[in-house]
Tab-separated table of C-alpha atoms in Angstrom:
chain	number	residue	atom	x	y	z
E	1	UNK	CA	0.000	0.000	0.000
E	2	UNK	CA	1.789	3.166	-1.604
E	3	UNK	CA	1.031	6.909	-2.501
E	4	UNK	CA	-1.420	5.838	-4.740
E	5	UNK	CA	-3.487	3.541	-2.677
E	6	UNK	CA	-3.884	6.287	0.111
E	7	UNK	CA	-3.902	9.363	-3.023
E	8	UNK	CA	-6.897	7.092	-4.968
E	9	UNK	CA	-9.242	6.551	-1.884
E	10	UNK	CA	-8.888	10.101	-0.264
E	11	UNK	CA	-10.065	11.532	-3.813
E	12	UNK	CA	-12.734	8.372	-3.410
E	13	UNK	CA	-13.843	9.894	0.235
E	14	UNK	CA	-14.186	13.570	-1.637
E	15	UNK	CA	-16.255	12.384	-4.398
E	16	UNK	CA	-18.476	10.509	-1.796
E	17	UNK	CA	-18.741	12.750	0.402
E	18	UNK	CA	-20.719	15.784	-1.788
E	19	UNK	CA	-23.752	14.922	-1.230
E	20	UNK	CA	-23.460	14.509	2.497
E	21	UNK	CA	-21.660	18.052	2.804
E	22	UNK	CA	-24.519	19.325	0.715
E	23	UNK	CA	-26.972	17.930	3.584
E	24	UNK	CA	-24.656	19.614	6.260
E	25	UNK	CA	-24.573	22.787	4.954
E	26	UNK	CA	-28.061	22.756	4.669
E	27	UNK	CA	-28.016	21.729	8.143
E	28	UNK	CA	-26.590	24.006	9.189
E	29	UNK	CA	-28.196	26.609	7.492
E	30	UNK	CA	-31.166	25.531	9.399
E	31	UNK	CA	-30.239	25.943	13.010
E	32	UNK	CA	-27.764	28.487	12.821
E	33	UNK	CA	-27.611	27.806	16.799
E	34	UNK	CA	-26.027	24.494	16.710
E	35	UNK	CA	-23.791	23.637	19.684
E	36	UNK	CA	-20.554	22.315	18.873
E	37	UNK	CA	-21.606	18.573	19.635
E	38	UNK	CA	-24.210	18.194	17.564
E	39	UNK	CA	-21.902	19.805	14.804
E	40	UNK	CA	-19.724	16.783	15.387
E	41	UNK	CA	-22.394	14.685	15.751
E	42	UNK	CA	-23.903	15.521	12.101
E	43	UNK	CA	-19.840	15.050	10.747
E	44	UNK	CA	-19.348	11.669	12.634
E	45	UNK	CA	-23.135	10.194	11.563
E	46	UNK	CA	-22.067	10.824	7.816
E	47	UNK	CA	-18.614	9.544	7.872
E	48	UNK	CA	-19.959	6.424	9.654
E	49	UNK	CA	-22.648	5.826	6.618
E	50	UNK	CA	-20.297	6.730	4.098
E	51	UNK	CA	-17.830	4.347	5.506
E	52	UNK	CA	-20.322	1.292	6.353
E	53	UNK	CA	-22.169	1.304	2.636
E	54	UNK	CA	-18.639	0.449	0.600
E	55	UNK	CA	-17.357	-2.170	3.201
E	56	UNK	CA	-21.230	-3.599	2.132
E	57	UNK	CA	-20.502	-3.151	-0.991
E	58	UNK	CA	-17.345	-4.516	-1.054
E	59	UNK	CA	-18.770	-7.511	1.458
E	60	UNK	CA	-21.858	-8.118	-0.992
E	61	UNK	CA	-19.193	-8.405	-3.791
E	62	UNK	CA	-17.230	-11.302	-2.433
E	63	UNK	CA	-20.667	-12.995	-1.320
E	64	UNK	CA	-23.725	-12.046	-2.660
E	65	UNK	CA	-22.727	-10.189	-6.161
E	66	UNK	CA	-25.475	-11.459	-8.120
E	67	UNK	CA	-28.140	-10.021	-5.346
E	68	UNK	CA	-26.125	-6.555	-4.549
E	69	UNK	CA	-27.115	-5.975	-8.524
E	70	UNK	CA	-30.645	-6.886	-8.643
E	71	UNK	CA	-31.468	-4.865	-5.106
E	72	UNK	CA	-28.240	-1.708	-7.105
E	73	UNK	CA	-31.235	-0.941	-8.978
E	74	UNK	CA	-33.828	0.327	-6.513
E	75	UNK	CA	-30.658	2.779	-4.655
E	76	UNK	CA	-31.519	6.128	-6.356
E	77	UNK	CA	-35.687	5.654	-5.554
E	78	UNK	CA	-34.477	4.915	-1.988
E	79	UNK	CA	-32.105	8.412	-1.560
E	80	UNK	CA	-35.380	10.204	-3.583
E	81	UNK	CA	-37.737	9.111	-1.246
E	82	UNK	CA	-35.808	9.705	2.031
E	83	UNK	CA	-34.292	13.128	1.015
E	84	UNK	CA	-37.492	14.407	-0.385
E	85	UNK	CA	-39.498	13.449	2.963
E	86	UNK	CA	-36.940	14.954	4.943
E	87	UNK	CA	-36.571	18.011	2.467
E	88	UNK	CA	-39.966	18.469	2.261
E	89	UNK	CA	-41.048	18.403	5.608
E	90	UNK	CA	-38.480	21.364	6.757
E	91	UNK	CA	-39.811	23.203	3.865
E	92	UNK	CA	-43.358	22.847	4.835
E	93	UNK	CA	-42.343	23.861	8.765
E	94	UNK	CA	-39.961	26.449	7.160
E	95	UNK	CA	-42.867	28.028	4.757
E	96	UNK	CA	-45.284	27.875	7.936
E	97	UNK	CA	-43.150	29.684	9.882
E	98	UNK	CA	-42.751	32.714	6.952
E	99	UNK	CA	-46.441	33.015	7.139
E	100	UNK	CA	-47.142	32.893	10.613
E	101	UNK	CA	-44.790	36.004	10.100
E	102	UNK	CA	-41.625	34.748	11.816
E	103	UNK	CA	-39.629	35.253	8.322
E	104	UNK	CA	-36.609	37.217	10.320
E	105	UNK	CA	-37.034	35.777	13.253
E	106	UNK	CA	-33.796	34.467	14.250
E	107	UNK	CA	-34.905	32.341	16.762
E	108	UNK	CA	-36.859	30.206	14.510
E	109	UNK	CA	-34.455	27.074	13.257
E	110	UNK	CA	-35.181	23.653	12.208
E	111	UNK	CA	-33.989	20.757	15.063
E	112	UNK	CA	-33.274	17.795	13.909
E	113	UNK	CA	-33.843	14.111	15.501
E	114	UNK	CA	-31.313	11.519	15.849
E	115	UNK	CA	-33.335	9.100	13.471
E	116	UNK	CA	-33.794	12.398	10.734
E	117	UNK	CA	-30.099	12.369	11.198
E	118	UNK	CA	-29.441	8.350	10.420
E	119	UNK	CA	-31.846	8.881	7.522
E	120	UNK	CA	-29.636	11.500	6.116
E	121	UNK	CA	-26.881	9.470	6.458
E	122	UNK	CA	-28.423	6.257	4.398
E	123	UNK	CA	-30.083	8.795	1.824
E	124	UNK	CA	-26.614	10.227	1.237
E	125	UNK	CA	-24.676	7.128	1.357
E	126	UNK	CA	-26.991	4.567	-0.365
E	127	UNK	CA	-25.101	4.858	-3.347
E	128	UNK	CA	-21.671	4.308	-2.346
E	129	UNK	CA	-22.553	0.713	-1.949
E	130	UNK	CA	-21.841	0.483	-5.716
E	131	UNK	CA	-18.043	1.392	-4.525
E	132	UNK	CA	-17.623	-1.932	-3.154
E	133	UNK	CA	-17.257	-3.153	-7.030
E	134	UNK	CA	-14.397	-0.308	-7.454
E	135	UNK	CA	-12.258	-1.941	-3.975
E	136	UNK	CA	-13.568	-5.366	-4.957
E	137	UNK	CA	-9.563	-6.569	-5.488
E	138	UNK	CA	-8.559	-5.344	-1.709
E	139	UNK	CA	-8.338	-7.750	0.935
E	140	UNK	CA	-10.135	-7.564	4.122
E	141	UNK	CA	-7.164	-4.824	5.181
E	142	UNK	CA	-7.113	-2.996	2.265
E	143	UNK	CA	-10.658	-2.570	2.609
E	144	UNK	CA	-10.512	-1.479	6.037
E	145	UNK	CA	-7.838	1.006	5.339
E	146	UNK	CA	-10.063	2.289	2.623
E	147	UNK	CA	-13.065	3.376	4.584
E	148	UNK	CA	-11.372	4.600	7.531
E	149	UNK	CA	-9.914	6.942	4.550
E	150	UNK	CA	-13.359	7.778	3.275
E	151	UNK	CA	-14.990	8.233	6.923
E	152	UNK	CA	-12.185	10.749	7.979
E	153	UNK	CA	-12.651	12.765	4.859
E	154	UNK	CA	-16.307	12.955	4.913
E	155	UNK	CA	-15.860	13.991	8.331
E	156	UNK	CA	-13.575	16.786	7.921
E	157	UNK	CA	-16.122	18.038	4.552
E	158	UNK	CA	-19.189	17.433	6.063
E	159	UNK	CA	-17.761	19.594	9.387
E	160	UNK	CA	-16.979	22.278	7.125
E	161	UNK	CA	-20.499	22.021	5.733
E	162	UNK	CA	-22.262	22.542	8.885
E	163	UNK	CA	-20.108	25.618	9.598
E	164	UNK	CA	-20.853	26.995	6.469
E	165	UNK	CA	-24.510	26.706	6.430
E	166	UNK	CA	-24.288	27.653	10.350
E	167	UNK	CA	-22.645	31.015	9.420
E	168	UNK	CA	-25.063	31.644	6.558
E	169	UNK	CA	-27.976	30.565	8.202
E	170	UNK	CA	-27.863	33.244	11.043
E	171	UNK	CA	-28.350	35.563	8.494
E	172	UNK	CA	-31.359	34.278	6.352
E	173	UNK	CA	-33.014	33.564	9.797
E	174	UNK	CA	-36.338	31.616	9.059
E	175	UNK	CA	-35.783	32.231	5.213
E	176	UNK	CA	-33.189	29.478	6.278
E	177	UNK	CA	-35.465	26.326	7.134
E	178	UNK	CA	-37.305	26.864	3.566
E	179	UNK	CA	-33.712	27.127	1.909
E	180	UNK	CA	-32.276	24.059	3.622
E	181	UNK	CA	-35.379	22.783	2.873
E	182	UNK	CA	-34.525	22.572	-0.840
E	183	UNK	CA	-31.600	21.773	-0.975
E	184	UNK	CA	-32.386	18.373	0.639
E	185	UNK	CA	-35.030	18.233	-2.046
E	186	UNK	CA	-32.582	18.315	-4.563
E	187	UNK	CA	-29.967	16.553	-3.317
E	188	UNK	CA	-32.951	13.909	-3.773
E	189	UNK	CA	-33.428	14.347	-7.474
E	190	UNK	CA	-29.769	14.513	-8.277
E	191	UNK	CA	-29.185	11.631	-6.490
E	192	UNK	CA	-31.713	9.790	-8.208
E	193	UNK	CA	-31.022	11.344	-11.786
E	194	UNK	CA	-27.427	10.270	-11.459
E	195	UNK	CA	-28.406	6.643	-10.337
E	196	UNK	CA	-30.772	6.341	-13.416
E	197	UNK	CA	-28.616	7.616	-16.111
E	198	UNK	CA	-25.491	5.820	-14.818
């Protein structure tokens, strides 16, 4: 295991780890008065998922290939669905909010459960399953390495993406919610447009 091994699957953990910075920021952007734990709790959640779906992926490979491709198929309706709910519903609370007047109000901000959160993390993640074909020569080690590479780098990203959106969000107040709102929304679609065209 050289330069390249380490070079190839850090550039693997910053492809992967887009969409889950995209969720972040938006995140952040809607509650802009995140403590510091939950900031690392949002990181650590997504760099577990996007860590746990190759090493499936890579597991399904060198047991259950022919399965892993019949169920590959159904991966971008399963990120649409789960984004879109989530999405959706902050965008309905968010839009609520704007017309019960509370537009500016900087105290309004969109909390998040723990199982919202874990549903993030599959939506955003689903798809890397499908990277357990590209690491299907590693060994069990290799493999290891690999997503301990990918879960530190979506950590560090998807950190930055929920200071980011916390930084913008105290600004757009309740416009916020709506905007984070979207975003999840189309995260969704792109997520599911990429899976369908290939």
């Amino acid at each position: 295991m050289g330069f390249q091994f380490f070079f190839t699957n850090i550039l693997l953990g910053v492809g992967l780890a887009m969409d889950a910075f995209s969720v972040s920021l938006a995140n952040g952007l809607a509650d802009h008065t995140m403590k510091r734990r939950r900031m690392m709790l949002i990181a650590a959640t997504f760099a577990v998922f996007q860590a746990l779906m190759p090493f499936i992926g890579w597991l399904c490979v060198h047991t259950l290939a022919e399965q892993f491709e019949a169920f590959a198929k159904f991966i971008p309706w399963i990120a649409l669905v789960l984004l879109t709910f989530i999405g959706g519903k902050m965008l309905l609370e968010g839009i609520k909010a704007c017309r019960a007047g509370l537009c500016d109000d900087e105290s309004v901000v969109a909390k998040f459960s723990l199982v919202a959160l874990v549903v993030q993390g599959i939506a955003t993640s689903i798809d890397a399953l499908s990277v357990g074909f590209t690491i299907a020569e590693y060994d069990v080690w290799q493999a290891l390495l690999a997503v301990a590479l990918i879960a530190a780098v979506t950590f560090v990203i998807c950190l930055g993406g929920v200071l980011i959106g916390k930084k913008f969000g105290a600004g757009l107040s309740g416009k916020a919610t709506i905007l984070g709102g979207s975003i999840l929304v189309i995260i969704g679609i792109y997520i599911f447009i990429k899976g369908m065209v290939g």
